[in-house]
Tab-separated table of N, CA and C in Angstrom:
chain	number	residue	atom	x	y	z
O	139	UNK	N	0.842	-1.180	0.000
O	139	UNK	CA	0.000	0.000	0.000
O	139	UNK	C	0.885	1.241	0.000
O	140	UNK	N	0.464	2.207	-0.739
O	140	UNK	CA	1.238	3.444	-0.830
O	140	UNK	C	0.620	4.523	0.054
O	141	UNK	N	1.309	5.636	0.114
O	141	UNK	CA	0.843	6.753	0.929
O	141	UNK	C	-0.427	7.351	0.338
O	142	UNK	N	-0.603	7.260	-0.941
O	142	UNK	CA	-1.776	7.833	-1.596
O	142	UNK	C	-3.054	7.124	-1.146
O	143	UNK	N	-2.955	5.858	-0.812
O	143	UNK	CA	-4.135	5.121	-0.380
O	143	UNK	C	-4.683	5.633	0.950
O	144	UNK	N	-3.846	6.273	1.750
O	144	UNK	CA	-4.260	6.756	3.057
O	144	UNK	C	-4.568	8.250	3.070
O	145	UNK	N	-4.671	8.853	1.929
O	145	UNK	CA	-4.914	10.301	1.889
O	145	UNK	C	-6.361	10.610	2.265
O	146	UNK	N	-6.523	11.725	2.947
O	146	UNK	CA	-7.833	12.176	3.389
O	146	UNK	C	-8.013	13.603	2.888
O	147	UNK	N	-9.137	13.903	2.252
O	147	UNK	CA	-9.325	15.280	1.790
O	147	UNK	C	-9.501	16.237	2.974
O	148	UNK	N	-8.825	17.362	2.895
O	148	UNK	CA	-8.915	18.384	3.937
O	148	UNK	C	-9.545	19.617	3.312
O	149	UNK	N	-10.570	20.120	3.952
O	149	UNK	CA	-11.260	21.286	3.419
O	149	UNK	C	-10.388	22.527	3.557
O	150	UNK	N	-10.523	23.427	2.606
O	150	UNK	CA	-9.723	24.642	2.598
O	150	UNK	C	-10.033	25.527	3.808
O	151	UNK	N	-11.254	25.477	4.304
O	151	UNK	CA	-11.617	26.308	5.455
O	151	UNK	C	-10.863	25.895	6.717
O	152	UNK	N	-10.415	24.650	6.798
O	152	UNK	CA	-9.632	24.213	7.949
O	152	UNK	C	-8.186	24.680	7.872
O	153	UNK	N	-7.727	25.037	6.679
O	153	UNK	CA	-6.350	25.478	6.500
O	153	UNK	C	-6.220	26.992	6.507
O	154	UNK	N	-7.317	27.707	6.322
O	154	UNK	CA	-7.261	29.160	6.279
O	154	UNK	C	-7.446	29.743	7.666
O	155	UNK	N	-7.019	30.951	7.811
O	155	UNK	CA	-7.102	31.653	9.084
O	155	UNK	C	-8.493	32.241	9.276
O	156	UNK	N	-8.970	32.252	10.513
O	156	UNK	CA	-10.255	32.879	10.819
O	156	UNK	C	-10.083	34.387	10.831
O	157	UNK	N	-10.887	35.073	10.036
O	157	UNK	CA	-10.825	36.525	9.940
O	157	UNK	C	-12.185	37.104	10.294
O	158	UNK	N	-12.171	38.301	10.819
O	158	UNK	CA	-13.391	39.020	11.149
O	158	UNK	C	-13.420	40.264	10.279
O	159	UNK	N	-14.377	40.329	9.351
O	159	UNK	CA	-14.489	41.427	8.383
O	159	UNK	C	-13.235	41.532	7.530
O	160	UNK	N	-12.589	40.405	7.248
O	160	UNK	CA	-11.418	40.393	6.384
O	160	UNK	C	-10.124	40.779	7.062
O	161	UNK	N	-10.144	40.949	8.380
O	161	UNK	CA	-8.970	41.385	9.144
O	161	UNK	C	-8.847	40.462	10.358
O	162	UNK	N	-7.619	40.165	10.816
O	162	UNK	CA	-7.479	39.353	12.032
O	162	UNK	C	-8.179	39.989	13.232
O	163	UNK	N	-8.610	39.161	14.162
O	163	UNK	CA	-9.386	39.626	15.311
O	163	UNK	C	-8.640	40.674	16.133
O	164	UNK	N	-7.368	40.427	16.405
O	164	UNK	CA	-6.611	41.356	17.251
O	164	UNK	C	-6.437	42.711	16.575
O	165	UNK	N	-6.174	42.713	15.270
O	165	UNK	CA	-5.991	43.979	14.554
O	165	UNK	C	-7.296	44.763	14.488
O	166	UNK	N	-8.395	44.077	14.259
O	166	UNK	CA	-9.682	44.766	14.216
O	166	UNK	C	-10.065	45.296	15.595
O	167	UNK	N	-9.751	44.541	16.643
O	167	UNK	CA	-10.032	44.998	18.006
O	167	UNK	C	-9.263	46.283	18.321
O	168	UNK	N	-7.986	46.325	17.957
O	168	UNK	CA	-7.178	47.529	18.194
O	168	UNK	C	-7.732	48.701	17.401
O	169	UNK	N	-8.117	48.480	16.159
O	169	UNK	CA	-8.648	49.560	15.325
O	169	UNK	C	-9.985	50.072	15.862
O	170	UNK	N	-10.852	49.184	16.311
O	170	UNK	CA	-12.154	49.607	16.842
O	170	UNK	C	-11.983	50.384	18.148
O	171	UNK	N	-11.133	49.901	19.034
O	171	UNK	CA	-10.891	50.620	20.290
O	171	UNK	C	-10.277	51.986	20.010
O	172	UNK	N	-9.318	52.043	19.095
O	172	UNK	CA	-8.699	53.316	18.723
O	172	UNK	C	-9.731	54.256	18.110
O	173	UNK	N	-10.629	53.724	17.298
O	173	UNK	CA	-11.678	54.540	16.703
O	173	UNK	C	-12.665	55.058	17.728
O	174	UNK	N	-13.043	54.225	18.685
O	174	UNK	CA	-13.973	54.667	19.729
O	174	UNK	C	-13.348	55.772	20.571
O	175	UNK	N	-12.079	55.607	20.907
O	175	UNK	CA	-11.415	56.615	21.740
O	175	UNK	C	-11.294	57.943	21.002
O	176	UNK	N	-10.909	57.909	19.736
O	176	UNK	CA	-10.687	59.172	19.020
O	176	UNK	C	-11.987	59.819	18.562
O	177	UNK	N	-12.898	59.056	18.017
O	177	UNK	CA	-14.104	59.652	17.431
O	177	UNK	C	-15.160	59.937	18.494
O	178	UNK	N	-15.409	59.001	19.369
O	178	UNK	CA	-16.503	59.174	20.323
O	178	UNK	C	-16.073	59.949	21.567
O	179	UNK	N	-14.985	59.527	22.169
O	179	UNK	CA	-14.594	60.142	23.438
O	179	UNK	C	-13.899	61.488	23.244
O	180	UNK	N	-12.995	61.589	22.269
O	180	UNK	CA	-12.289	62.851	22.040
O	180	UNK	C	-13.055	63.751	21.076
O	181	UNK	N	-14.103	63.231	20.474
O	181	UNK	CA	-14.961	63.955	19.533
O	181	UNK	C	-14.170	64.547	18.368
O	182	UNK	N	-13.255	63.760	17.855
O	182	UNK	CA	-12.497	64.139	16.665
O	182	UNK	C	-13.133	63.439	15.464
O	183	UNK	N	-14.210	64.004	14.970
O	183	UNK	CA	-14.980	63.356	13.907
O	183	UNK	C	-14.238	63.342	12.580
O	184	UNK	N	-13.269	64.216	12.409
O	184	UNK	CA	-12.494	64.215	11.174
O	184	UNK	C	-11.584	62.991	11.090
O	185	UNK	N	-11.403	62.277	12.202
O	185	UNK	CA	-10.529	61.105	12.218
O	185	UNK	C	-11.228	59.853	11.696
O	186	UNK	N	-12.538	59.896	11.514
O	186	UNK	CA	-13.282	58.735	11.014
O	186	UNK	C	-12.823	58.296	9.620
O	187	UNK	N	-12.599	59.215	8.657
O	187	UNK	CA	-12.062	58.761	7.364
O	187	UNK	C	-10.671	58.139	7.478
O	188	UNK	N	-9.870	58.596	8.422
O	188	UNK	CA	-8.543	58.007	8.622
O	188	UNK	C	-8.680	56.564	9.092
O	189	UNK	N	-9.633	56.306	9.962
O	189	UNK	CA	-9.858	54.944	10.446
O	189	UNK	C	-10.351	54.047	9.308
O	190	UNK	N	-11.186	54.583	8.447
O	190	UNK	CA	-11.673	53.805	7.301
O	190	UNK	C	-10.525	53.476	6.356
O	191	UNK	N	-9.641	54.436	6.121
O	191	UNK	CA	-8.472	54.192	5.262
O	191	UNK	C	-7.554	53.155	5.911
O	192	UNK	N	-7.365	53.228	7.217
O	192	UNK	CA	-6.554	52.228	7.915
O	192	UNK	C	-7.175	50.837	7.806
O	193	UNK	N	-8.498	50.751	7.905
O	193	UNK	CA	-9.172	49.455	7.766
O	193	UNK	C	-8.968	48.885	6.358
O	194	UNK	N	-9.093	49.738	5.338
O	194	UNK	CA	-8.899	49.271	3.957
O	194	UNK	C	-7.462	48.803	3.754
O	195	UNK	N	-6.499	49.543	4.308
O	195	UNK	CA	-5.097	49.136	4.197
O	195	UNK	C	-4.853	47.808	4.913
O	196	UNK	N	-5.457	47.637	6.089
O	196	UNK	CA	-5.302	46.380	6.819
O	196	UNK	C	-5.923	45.218	6.052
O	197	UNK	N	-7.021	45.468	5.407
O	197	UNK	CA	-7.675	44.406	4.638
O	197	UNK	C	-6.849	44.004	3.416
O	198	UNK	N	-6.236	44.998	2.752
O	198	UNK	CA	-5.380	44.700	1.599
O	198	UNK	C	-4.147	43.918	2.042
O	199	UNK	N	-3.532	44.330	3.162
O	199	UNK	CA	-2.368	43.605	3.672
O	199	UNK	C	-2.733	42.183	4.077
O	200	UNK	N	-3.895	41.997	4.646
O	200	UNK	CA	-4.332	40.666	5.070
O	200	UNK	C	-4.637	39.778	3.874
O	201	UNK	N	-5.098	40.374	2.786
O	201	UNK	CA	-5.398	39.575	1.606
O	201	UNK	C	-4.123	38.945	1.040
O	202	UNK	N	-3.005	39.677	1.109
O	202	UNK	CA	-1.745	39.147	0.589
O	202	UNK	C	-1.096	38.157	1.553
O	203	UNK	N	-1.149	38.439	2.852
O	203	UNK	CA	-0.561	37.559	3.858
O	203	UNK	C	-1.387	37.656	5.139
O	204	UNK	N	-2.155	36.634	5.483
O	204	UNK	CA	-3.044	36.710	6.649
O	204	UNK	C	-2.322	36.895	7.984
O	205	UNK	N	-1.045	36.550	8.061
O	205	UNK	CA	-0.315	36.647	9.327
O	205	UNK	C	0.553	37.895	9.419
O	206	UNK	N	0.527	38.764	8.414
O	206	UNK	CA	1.408	39.932	8.393
O	206	UNK	C	1.123	40.890	9.543
O	207	UNK	N	-0.137	41.168	9.825
O	207	UNK	CA	-0.464	42.110	10.896
O	207	UNK	C	-0.065	41.567	12.264
O	208	UNK	N	-0.197	40.259	12.467
O	208	UNK	CA	0.249	39.673	13.734
O	208	UNK	C	1.765	39.757	13.869
O	209	UNK	N	2.480	39.561	12.773
O	209	UNK	CA	3.937	39.674	12.805
O	209	UNK	C	4.346	41.109	13.124
O	210	UNK	N	3.638	42.084	12.573
O	210	UNK	CA	3.937	43.492	12.860
O	210	UNK	C	3.681	43.795	14.331
O	211	UNK	N	2.550	43.334	14.884
O	211	UNK	CA	2.253	43.572	16.299
O	211	UNK	C	3.287	42.918	17.208
O	212	UNK	N	3.722	41.707	16.869
O	212	UNK	CA	4.725	41.020	17.684
O	212	UNK	C	6.056	41.756	17.625
O	213	UNK	N	6.443	42.228	16.441
O	213	UNK	CA	7.722	42.929	16.333
O	213	UNK	C	7.690	44.283	17.029
O	214	UNK	N	6.528	44.920	17.108
O	214	UNK	CA	6.423	46.196	17.818
O	214	UNK	C	6.518	45.980	19.327
O	215	UNK	N	5.868	44.945	19.826
O	215	UNK	CA	5.834	44.725	21.274
O	215	UNK	C	7.031	43.945	21.803
O	216	UNK	N	7.853	43.400	20.930
O	216	UNK	CA	8.993	42.607	21.373
O	216	UNK	C	10.084	43.525	21.928
O	217	UNK	N	10.712	43.096	23.017
O	217	UNK	CA	11.793	43.870	23.617
O	217	UNK	C	13.019	43.855	22.710
O	218	UNK	N	13.667	45.007	22.612
O	218	UNK	CA	14.895	45.104	21.835
O	218	UNK	C	16.080	44.800	22.750
O	219	UNK	N	16.878	43.862	22.362
O	219	UNK	CA	18.069	43.544	23.142
O	219	UNK	C	19.147	43.063	22.186
O	220	UNK	N	20.369	43.285	22.592
O	220	UNK	CA	21.514	42.871	21.803
O	220	UNK	C	22.253	41.765	22.540
O	221	UNK	N	22.630	40.763	21.808
O	221	UNK	CA	23.418	39.692	22.405
O	221	UNK	C	24.888	40.056	22.285
O	222	UNK	N	25.665	39.867	23.344
O	222	UNK	CA	27.093	40.228	23.265
O	222	UNK	C	27.871	39.265	22.400
């Protein structure tokens, strides 16, 4: 018996990343919280188009690589240190 005899079809939805509105959950959460703070609490209504542009940019980046925004968040929050 060969390896092909034991193959099992795997659905594409099991291999793809779960996205919310086309953006990863953590990135959308940060954008929504940032939008609520600036538009609602600080009453900077002119910032709403900026948030929409940021959402479109995040969606385009996610379409090319679903893990890119998570990699950016990890690299921003990672401590900088030099090894001797």
